[in-house]
mmCIF file of C-alpha atoms in Angstrom:
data_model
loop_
_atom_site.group_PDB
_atom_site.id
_atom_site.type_symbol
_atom_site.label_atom_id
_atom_site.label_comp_id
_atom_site.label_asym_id
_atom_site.label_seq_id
_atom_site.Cartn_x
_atom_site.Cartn_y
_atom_site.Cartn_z
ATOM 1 C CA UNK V 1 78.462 95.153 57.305
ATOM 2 C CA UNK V 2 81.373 95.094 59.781
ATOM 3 C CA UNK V 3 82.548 98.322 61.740
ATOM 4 C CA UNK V 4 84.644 101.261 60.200
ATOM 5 C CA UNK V 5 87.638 99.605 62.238
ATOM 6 C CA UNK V 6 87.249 96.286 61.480
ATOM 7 C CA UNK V 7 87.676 97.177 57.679
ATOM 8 C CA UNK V 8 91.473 97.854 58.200
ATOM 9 C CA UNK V 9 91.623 93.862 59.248
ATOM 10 C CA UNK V 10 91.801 93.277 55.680
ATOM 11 C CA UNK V 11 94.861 92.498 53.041
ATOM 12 C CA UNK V 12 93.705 95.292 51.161
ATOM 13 C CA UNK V 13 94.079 98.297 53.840
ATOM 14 C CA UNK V 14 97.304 96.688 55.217
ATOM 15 C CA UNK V 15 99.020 96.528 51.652
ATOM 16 C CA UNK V 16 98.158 100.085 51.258
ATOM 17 C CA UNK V 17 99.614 101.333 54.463
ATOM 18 C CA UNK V 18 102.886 99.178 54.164
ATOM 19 C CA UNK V 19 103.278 101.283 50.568
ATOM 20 C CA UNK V 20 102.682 103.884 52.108
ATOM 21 C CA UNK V 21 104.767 103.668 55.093
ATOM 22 C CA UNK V 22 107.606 102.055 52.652
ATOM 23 C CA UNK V 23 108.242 104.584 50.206
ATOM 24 C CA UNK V 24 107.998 107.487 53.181
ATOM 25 C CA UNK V 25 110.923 105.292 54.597
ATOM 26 C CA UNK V 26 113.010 105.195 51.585
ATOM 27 C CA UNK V 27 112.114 109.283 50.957
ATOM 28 C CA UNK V 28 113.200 110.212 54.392
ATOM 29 C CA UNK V 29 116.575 107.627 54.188
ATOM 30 C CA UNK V 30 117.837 108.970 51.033
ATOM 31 C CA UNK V 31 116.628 112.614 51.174
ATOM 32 C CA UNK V 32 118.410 112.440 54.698
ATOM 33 C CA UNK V 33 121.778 111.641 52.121
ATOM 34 C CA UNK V 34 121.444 113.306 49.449
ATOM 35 C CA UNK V 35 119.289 116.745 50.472
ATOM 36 C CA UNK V 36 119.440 117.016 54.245
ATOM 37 C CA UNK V 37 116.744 119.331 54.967
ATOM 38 C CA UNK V 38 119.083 121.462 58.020
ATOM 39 C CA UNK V 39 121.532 122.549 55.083
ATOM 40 C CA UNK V 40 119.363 124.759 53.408
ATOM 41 C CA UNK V 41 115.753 126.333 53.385
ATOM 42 C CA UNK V 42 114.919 124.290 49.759
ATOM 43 C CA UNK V 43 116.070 121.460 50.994
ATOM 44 C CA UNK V 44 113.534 121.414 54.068
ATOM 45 C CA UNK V 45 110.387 122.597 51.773
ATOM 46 C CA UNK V 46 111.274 119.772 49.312
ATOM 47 C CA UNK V 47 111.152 117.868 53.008
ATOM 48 C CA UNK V 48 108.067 118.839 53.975
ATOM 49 C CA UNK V 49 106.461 118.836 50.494
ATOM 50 C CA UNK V 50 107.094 115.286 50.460
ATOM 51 C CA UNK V 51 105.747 115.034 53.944
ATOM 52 C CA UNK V 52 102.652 116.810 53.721
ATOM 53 C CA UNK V 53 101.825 114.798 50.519
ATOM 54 C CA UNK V 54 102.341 111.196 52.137
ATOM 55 C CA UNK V 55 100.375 113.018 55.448
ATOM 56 C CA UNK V 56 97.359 114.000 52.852
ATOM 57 C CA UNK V 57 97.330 110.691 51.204
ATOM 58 C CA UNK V 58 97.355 108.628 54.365
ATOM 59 C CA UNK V 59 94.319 111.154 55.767
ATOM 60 C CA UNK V 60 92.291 110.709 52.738
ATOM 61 C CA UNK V 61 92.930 107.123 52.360
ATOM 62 C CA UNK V 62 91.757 106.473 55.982
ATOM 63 C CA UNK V 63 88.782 108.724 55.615
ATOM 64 C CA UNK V 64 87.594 107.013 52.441
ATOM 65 C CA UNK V 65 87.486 104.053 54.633
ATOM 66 C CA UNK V 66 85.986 104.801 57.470
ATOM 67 C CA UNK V 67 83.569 107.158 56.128
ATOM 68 C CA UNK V 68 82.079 104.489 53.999
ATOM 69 C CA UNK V 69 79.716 104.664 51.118
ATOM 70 C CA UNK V 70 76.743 105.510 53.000
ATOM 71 C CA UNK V 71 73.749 102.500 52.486
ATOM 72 C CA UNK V 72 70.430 102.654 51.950
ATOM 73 C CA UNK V 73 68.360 102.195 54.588
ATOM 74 C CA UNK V 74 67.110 99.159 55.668
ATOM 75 C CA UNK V 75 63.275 98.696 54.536
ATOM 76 C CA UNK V 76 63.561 101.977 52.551
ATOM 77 C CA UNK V 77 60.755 102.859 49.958
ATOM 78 C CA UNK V 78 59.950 106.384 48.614
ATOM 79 C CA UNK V 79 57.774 108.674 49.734
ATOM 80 C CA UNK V 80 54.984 108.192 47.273
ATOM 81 C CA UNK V 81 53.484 105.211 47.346
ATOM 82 C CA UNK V 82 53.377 104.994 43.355
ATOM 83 C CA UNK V 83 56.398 105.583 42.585
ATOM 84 C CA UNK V 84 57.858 101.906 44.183
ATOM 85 C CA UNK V 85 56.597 100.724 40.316
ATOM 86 C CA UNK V 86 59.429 102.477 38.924
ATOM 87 C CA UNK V 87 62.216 100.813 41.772
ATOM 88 C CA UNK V 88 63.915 97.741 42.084
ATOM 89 C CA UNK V 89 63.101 95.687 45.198
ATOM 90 C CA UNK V 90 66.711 94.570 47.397
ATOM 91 C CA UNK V 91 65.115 90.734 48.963
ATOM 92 C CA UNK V 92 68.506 91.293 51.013
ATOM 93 C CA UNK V 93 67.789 94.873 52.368
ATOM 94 C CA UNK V 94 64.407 93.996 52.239
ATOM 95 C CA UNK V 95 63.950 97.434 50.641
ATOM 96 C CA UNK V 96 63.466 99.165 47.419
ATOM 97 C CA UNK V 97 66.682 100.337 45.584
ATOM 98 C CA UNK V 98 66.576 104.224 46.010
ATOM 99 C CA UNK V 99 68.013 105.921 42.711
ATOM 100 C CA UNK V 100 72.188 105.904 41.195
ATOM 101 C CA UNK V 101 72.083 102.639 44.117
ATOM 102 C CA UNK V 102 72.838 99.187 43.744
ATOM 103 C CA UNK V 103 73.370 96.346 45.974
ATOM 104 C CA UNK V 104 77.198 95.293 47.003
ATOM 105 C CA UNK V 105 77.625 91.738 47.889
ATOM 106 C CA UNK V 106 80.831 92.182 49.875
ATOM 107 C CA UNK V 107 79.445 95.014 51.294
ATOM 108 C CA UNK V 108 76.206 93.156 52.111
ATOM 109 C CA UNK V 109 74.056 96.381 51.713
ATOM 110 C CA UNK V 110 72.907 98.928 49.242
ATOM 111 C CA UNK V 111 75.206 101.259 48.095
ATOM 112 C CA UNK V 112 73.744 104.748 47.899
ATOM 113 C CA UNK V 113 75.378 106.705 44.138
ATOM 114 C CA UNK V 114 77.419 103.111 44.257
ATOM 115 C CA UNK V 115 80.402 103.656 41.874
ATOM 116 C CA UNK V 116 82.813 99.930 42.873
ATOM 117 C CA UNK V 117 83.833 97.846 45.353
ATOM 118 C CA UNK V 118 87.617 98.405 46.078
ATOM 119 C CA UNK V 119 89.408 95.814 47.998
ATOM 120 C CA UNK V 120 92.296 98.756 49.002
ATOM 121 C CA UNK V 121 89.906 100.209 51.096
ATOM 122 C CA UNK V 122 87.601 96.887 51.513
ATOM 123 C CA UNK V 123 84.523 98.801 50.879
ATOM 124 C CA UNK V 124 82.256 100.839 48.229
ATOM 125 C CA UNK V 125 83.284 103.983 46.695
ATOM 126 C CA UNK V 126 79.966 105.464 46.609
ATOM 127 C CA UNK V 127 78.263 108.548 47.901
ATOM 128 C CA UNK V 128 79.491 109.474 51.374
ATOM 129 C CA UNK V 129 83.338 108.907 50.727
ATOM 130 C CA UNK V 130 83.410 109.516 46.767
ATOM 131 C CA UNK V 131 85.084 113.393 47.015
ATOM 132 C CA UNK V 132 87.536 111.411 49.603
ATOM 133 C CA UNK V 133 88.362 108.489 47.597
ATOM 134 C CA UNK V 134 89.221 110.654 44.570
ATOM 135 C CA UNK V 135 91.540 112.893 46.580
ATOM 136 C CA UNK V 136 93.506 109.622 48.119
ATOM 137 C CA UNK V 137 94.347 108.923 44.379
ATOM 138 C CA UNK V 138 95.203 112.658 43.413
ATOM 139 C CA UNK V 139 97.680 112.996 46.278
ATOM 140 C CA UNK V 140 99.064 108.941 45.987
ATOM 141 C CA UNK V 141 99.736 109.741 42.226
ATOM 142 C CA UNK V 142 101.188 113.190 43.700
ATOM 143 C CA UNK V 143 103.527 112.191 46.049
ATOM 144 C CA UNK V 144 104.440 108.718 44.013
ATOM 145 C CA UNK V 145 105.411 111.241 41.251
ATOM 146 C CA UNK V 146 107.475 112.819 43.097
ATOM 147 C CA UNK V 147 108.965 109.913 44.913
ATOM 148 C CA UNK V 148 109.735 108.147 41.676
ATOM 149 C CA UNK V 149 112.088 110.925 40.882
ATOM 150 C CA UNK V 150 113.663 110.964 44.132
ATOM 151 C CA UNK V 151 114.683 107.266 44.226
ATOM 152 C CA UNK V 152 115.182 106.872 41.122
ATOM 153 C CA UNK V 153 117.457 109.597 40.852
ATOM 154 C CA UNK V 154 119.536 108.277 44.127
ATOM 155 C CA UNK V 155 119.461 104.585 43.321
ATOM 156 C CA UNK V 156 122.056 105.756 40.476
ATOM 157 C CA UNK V 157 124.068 107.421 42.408
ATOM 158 C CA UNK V 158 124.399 104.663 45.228
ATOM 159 C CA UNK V 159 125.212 102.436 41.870
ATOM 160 C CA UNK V 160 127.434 104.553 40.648
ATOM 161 C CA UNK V 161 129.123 105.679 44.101
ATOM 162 C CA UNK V 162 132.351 104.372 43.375
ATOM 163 C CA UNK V 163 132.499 105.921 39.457
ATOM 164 C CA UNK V 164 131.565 109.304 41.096
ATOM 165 C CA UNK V 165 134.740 109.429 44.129
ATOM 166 C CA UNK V 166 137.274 108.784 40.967
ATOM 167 C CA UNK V 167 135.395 110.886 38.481
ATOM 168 C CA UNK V 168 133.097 113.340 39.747
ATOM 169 C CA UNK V 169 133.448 116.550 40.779
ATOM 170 C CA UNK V 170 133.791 115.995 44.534
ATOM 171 C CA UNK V 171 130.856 117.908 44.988
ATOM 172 C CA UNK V 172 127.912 115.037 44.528
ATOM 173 C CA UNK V 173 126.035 113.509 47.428
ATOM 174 C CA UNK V 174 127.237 110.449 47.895
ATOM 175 C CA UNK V 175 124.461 107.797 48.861
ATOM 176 C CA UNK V 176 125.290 104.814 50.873
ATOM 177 C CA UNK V 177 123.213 101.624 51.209
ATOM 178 C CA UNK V 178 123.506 98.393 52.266
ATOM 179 C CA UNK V 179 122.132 95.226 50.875
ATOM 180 C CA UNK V 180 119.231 95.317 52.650
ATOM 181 C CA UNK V 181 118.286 98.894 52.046
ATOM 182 C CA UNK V 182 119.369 98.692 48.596
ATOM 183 C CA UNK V 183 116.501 95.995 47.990
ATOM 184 C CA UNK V 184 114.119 98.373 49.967
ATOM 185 C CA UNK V 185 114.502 100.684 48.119
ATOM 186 C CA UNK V 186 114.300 98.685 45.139
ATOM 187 C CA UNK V 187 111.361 97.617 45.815
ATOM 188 C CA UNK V 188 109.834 100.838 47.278
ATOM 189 C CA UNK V 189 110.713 102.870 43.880
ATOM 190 C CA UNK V 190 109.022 99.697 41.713
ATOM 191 C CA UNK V 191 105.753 100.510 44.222
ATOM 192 C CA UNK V 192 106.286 104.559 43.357
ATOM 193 C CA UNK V 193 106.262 104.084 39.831
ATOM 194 C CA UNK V 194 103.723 101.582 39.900
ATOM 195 C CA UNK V 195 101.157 103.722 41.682
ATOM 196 C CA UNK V 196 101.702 106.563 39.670
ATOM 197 C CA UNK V 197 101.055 104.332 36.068
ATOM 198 C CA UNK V 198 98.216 101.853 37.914
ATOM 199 C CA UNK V 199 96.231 104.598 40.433
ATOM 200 C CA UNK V 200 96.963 107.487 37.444
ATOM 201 C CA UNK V 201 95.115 105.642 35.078
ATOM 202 C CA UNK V 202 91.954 105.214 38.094
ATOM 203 C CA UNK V 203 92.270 108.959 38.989
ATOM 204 C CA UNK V 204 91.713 109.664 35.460
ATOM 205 C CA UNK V 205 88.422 107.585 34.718
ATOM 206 C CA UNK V 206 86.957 108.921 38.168
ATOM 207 C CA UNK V 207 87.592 112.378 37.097
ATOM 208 C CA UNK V 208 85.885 111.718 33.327
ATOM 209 C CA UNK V 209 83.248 110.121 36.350
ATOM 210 C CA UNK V 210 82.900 113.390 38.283
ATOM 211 C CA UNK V 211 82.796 115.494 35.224
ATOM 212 C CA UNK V 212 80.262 113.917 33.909
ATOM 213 C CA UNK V 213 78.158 112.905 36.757
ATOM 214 C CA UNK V 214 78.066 109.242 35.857
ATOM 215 C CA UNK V 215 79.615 106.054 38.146
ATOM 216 C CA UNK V 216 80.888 103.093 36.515
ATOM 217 C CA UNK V 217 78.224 101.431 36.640
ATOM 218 C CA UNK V 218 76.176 104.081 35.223
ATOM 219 C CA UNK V 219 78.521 104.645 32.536
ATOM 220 C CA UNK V 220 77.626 100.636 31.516
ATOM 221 C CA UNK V 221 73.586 101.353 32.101
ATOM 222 C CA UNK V 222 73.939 104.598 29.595
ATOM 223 C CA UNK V 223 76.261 102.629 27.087
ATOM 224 C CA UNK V 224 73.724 99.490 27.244
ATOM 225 C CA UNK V 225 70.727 102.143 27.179
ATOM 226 C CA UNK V 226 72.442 103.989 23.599
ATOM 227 C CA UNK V 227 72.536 100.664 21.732
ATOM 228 C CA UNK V 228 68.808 99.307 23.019
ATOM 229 C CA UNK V 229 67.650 102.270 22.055
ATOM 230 C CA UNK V 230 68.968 102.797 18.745
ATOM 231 C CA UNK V 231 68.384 98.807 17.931
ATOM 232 C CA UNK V 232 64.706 99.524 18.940
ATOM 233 C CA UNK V 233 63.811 102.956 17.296
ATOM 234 C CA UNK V 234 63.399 104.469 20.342
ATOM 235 C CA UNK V 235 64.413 107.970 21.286
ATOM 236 C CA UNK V 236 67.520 108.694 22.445
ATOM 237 C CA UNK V 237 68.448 108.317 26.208
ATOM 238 C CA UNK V 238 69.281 111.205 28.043
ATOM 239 C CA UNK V 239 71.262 110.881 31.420
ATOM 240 C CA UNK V 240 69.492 113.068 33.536
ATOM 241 C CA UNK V 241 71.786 113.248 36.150
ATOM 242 C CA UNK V 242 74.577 115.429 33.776
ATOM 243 C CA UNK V 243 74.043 118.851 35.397
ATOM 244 C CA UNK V 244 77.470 120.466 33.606
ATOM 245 C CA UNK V 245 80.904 120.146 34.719
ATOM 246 C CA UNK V 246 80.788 122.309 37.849
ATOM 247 C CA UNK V 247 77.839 121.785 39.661
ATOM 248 C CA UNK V 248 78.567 117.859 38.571
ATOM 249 C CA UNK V 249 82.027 118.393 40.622
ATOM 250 C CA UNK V 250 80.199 120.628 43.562
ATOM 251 C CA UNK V 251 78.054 117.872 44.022
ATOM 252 C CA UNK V 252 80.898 115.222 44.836
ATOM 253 C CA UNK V 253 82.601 117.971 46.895
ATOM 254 C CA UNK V 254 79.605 118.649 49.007
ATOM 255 C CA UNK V 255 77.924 115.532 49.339
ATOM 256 C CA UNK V 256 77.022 116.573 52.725
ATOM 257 C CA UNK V 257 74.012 118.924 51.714
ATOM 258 C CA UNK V 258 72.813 115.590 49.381
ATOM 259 C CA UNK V 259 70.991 112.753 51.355
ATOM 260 C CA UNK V 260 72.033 110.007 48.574
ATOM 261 C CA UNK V 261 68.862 109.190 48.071
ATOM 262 C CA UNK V 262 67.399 111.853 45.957
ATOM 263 C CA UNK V 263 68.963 114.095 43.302
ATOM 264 C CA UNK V 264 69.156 116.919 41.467
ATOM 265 C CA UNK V 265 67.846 116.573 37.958
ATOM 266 C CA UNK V 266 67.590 117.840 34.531
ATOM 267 C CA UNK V 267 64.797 119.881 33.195
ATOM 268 C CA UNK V 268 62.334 117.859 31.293
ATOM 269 C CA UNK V 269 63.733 114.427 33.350
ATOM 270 C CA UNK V 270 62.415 112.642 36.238
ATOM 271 C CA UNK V 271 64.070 111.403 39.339
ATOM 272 C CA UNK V 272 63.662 107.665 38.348
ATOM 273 C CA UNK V 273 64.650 108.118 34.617
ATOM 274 C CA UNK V 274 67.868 105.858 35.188
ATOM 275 C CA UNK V 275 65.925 103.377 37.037
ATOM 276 C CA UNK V 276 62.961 102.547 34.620
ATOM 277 C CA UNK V 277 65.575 102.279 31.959
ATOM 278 C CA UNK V 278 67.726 99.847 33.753
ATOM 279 C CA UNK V 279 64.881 98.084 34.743
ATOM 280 C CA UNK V 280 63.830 97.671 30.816
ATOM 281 C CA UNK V 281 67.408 96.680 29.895
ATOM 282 C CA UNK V 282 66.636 93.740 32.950
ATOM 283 C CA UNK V 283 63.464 92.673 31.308
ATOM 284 C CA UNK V 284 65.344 92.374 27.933
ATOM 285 C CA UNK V 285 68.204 90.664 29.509
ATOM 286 C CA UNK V 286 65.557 88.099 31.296
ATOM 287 C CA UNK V 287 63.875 87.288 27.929
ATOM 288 C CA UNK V 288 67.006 86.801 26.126
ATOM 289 C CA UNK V 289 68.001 84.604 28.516
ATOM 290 C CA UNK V 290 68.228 80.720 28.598
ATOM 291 C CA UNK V 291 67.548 77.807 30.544
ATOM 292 C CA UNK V 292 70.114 74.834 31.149
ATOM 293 C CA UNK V 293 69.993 71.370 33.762
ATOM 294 C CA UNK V 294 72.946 70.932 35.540
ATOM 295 C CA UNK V 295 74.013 67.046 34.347
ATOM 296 C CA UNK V 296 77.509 66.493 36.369
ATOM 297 C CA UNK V 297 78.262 68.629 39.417
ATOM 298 C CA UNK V 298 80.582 71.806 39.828
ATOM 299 C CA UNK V 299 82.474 72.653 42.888
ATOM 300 C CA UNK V 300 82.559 76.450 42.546
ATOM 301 C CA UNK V 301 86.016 76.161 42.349
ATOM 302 C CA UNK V 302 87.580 79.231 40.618
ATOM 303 C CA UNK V 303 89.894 76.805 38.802
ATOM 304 C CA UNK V 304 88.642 73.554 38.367
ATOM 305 C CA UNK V 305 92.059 72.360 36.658
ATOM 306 C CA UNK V 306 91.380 68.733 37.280
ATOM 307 C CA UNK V 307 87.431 68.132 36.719
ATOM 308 C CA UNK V 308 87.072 70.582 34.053
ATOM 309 C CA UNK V 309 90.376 71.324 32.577
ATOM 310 C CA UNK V 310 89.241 73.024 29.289
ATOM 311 C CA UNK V 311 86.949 75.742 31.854
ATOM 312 C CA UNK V 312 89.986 76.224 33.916
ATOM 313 C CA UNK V 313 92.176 77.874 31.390
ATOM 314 C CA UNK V 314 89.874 79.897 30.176
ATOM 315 C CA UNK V 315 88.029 81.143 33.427
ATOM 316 C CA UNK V 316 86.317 84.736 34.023
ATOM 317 C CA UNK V 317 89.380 87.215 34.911
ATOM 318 C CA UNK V 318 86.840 88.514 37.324
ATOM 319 C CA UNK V 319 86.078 88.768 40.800
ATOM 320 C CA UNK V 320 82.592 87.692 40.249
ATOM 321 C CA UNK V 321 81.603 84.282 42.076
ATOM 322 C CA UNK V 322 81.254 80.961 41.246
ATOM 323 C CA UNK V 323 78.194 78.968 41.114
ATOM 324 C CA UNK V 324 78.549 75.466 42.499
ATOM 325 C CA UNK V 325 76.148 72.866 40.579
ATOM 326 C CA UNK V 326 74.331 69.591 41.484
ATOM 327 C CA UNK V 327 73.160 67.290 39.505
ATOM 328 C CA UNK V 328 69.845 68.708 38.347
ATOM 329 C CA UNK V 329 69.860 71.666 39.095
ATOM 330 C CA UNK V 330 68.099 74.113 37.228
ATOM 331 C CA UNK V 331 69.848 78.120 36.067
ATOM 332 C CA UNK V 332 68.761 80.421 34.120
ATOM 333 C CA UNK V 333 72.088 81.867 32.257
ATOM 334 C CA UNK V 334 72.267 85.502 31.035
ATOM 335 C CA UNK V 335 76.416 85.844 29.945
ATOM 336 C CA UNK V 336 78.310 83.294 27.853
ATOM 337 C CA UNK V 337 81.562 83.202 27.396
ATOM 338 C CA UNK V 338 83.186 80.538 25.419
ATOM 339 C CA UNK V 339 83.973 77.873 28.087
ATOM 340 C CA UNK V 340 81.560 79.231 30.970
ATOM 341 C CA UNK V 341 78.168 80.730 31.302
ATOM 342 C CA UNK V 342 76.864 83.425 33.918
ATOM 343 C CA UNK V 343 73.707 82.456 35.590
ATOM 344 C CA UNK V 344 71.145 82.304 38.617
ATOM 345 C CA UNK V 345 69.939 79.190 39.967
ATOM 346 C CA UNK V 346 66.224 78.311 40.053
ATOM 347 C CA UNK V 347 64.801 78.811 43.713
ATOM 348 C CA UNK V 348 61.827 77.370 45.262
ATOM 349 C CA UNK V 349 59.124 79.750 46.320
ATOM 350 C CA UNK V 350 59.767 81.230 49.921
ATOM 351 C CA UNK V 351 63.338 80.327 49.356
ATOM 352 C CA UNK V 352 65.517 83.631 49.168
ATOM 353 C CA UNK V 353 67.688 85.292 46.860
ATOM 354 C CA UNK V 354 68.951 83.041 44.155
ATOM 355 C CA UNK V 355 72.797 82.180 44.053
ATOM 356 C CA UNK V 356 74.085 83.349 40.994
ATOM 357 C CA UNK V 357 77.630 83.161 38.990
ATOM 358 C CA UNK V 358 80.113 81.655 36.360
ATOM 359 C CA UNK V 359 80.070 77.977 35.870
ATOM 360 C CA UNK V 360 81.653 75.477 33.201
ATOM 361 C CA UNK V 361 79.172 75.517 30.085
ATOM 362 C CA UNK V 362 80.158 71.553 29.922
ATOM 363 C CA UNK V 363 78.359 71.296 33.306
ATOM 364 C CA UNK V 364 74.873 71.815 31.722
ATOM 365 C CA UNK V 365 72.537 71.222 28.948
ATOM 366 C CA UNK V 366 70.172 73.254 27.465
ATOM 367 C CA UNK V 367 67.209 72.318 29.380
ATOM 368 C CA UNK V 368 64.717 71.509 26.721
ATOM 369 C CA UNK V 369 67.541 68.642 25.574
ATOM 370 C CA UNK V 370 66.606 67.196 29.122
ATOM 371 C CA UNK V 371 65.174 63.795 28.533
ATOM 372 C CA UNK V 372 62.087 63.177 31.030
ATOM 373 C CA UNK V 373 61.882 59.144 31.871
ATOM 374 C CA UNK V 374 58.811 57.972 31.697
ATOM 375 C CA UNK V 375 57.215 56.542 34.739
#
């Protein structure tokens, strides 16, 4: 996994700090025009509210980064001996899978409490940066809010400058901008609005996340978990990580006094509840699975417009990978999807972890359908 540093040299860390720095611009131009904060004492708090907003969101945004997720360690395994039977073993780590983590391929580690991978910060939002991740979206949506109505509100009157020197009352702010600025700003109150609609919509499914104690992907494990259960006659599942609303929110507050690696349950659960059930759902998922033979070869491109035309306009709006094929190669497919399949490769023995990911379904056969020439 590459430095704390090195993860600003990435598209997604520089597109967030050229928003950031973008719309502070345009706030700072036009408030300097239309509510100069020397000419009163509301004018400079609405100054420094702004301010202190786009200070708190760059500060949280850059801790979230360089804090990271916090990983696993290398070669980890519990402390009881016994209990590895109820873990999943990482052949990448080289270690089992401690509980609530998962291993990030970007990331190239596991994630302790691994919730996604987010490009904006290129890294996991997981355990160690969680409480700061979800404050960078609280104060982005904050000060975008506020930002929206600022620009907005001064784009029309730079529009409508000349209407308001014949009509007004001679005592509106007059905004001046030139073409350039104008299609800053433009474009800086599109990225206001834009935050506040796209990063509102996150900051509301990670706080339903904190409330409830659950990341996305254990949100998917406890929905899967519901319907195996019920399908099965089973009884019910229940999440035992769901300690109420306020000790679930002290815990993302004051990760600090948690290692990551164990956790807080309820009464009448165990510590690997989560795991043995995700490791039954992977059991089911490997015996409903199928077997195909590669019979023409696959690129792994993510749009394979001109060898497999029908695939490409229907591929995975996902930034899972692509599984390049060779002729005879052997994959054992778990997903379908009308024009591609989701699948891991057959390995040798010694060999390690299997590639695995989306390829044409017109790239393979079902194995058994595999004619065998005779000798």
């Amino acid at each position: 996994m590459s430095s704390p540093l090195k993860r600003l040299c990435h598209w997604g860390p520089i597109a967030v700090l050229g928003i950031i720095k973008l719309i502070t611009w345009a706030m700072i131009h036009l408030m300097s025009m239309w509510w100069p904060p020397h000419v009163s004492l509301a004018a400079a708090l609405h100054s420094i509210l702004f301010i202190t907003l786009a200070a708190l969101t760059l500060y949280y945004f850059l801790q979230s980064l360089l804090e990271g997720p916090g990983f696993v360690p290398k070669g980890w395994k519990p402390e009881k001996e016994e209990d590895v039977e109820y873990l999943q073993y990482c052949t990448v780590c080289e270690g089992f899978k401690a509980p609530r983590s998962h291993h990030c391929k970007k990331c190239g580690r596991c994630v302790k409490k691994m919730d996604h991978h987010c490009p904006w910060i290129n890294c996991c939002v997981g355990h160690a940066n969680h409480g700061y991740f979800s404050t960078f979206l609280m104060f982005a949506v904050l000060g975008c809010f506020h930002a929206s109505i600022v620009l907005v509100t001064c784009l029309h009157h730079a529009i409508n400058r000349v209407w308001y020197l014949y009509n007004g009352t001679g005592q509106e702010p007059m905004i001046y901008l030139t073409l350039t600025t104008l299609l800053l700003t433009l474009l800086a109150t599109g990225m206001a609005v834009g935050v506040v609609l796209a990063v509102g919509a996150l900051l509301y499914f990670q706080i339903r996340g904190i409330l409830s104690n659950r990341t996305t992907i254990e949100e998917w494990i406890v929905e899967k978990a519901v319907g195996r259960r019920e399908e099965q006659g089973l009884h019910p599942f229940v999440y035992p990580y769901d300690l109420g609303w306020k000790a679930n929110w002290y815990q993302v507050w004051a990760g600090s006094l948690y290692d990551g690696l164990n956790w807080p349950v309820l009464d009448g659960c165990g510590q690997y509840d989560l795991t043995m059930e995700q490791k039954a759902q992977k059991i089911e998922k490997q015996q409903r699975s199928r077997l195909f033979s590669a019979v023409s070869e696959y690129s792994g491109r993510w749009i394979p417009i001109l060898s497999w035309p029908r695939a490409a306009l229907s591929a995975p709006c996902t930034d899972e990978p692509r599984l390049a094929l060779g002729v005879g190669d052997v994959i054992r497919a778990t997903r379908q999807r009308r024009q591609w399949l989701f699948g891991e490769k057959q390995v040798q023995m010694g060999e390690a972890r299997a590639p695995r990911g989306w390829f044409p379904r017109e790239a393979v056969v079902p194995a058994d359908e595999v004619k065998v020439k005779p000798d």
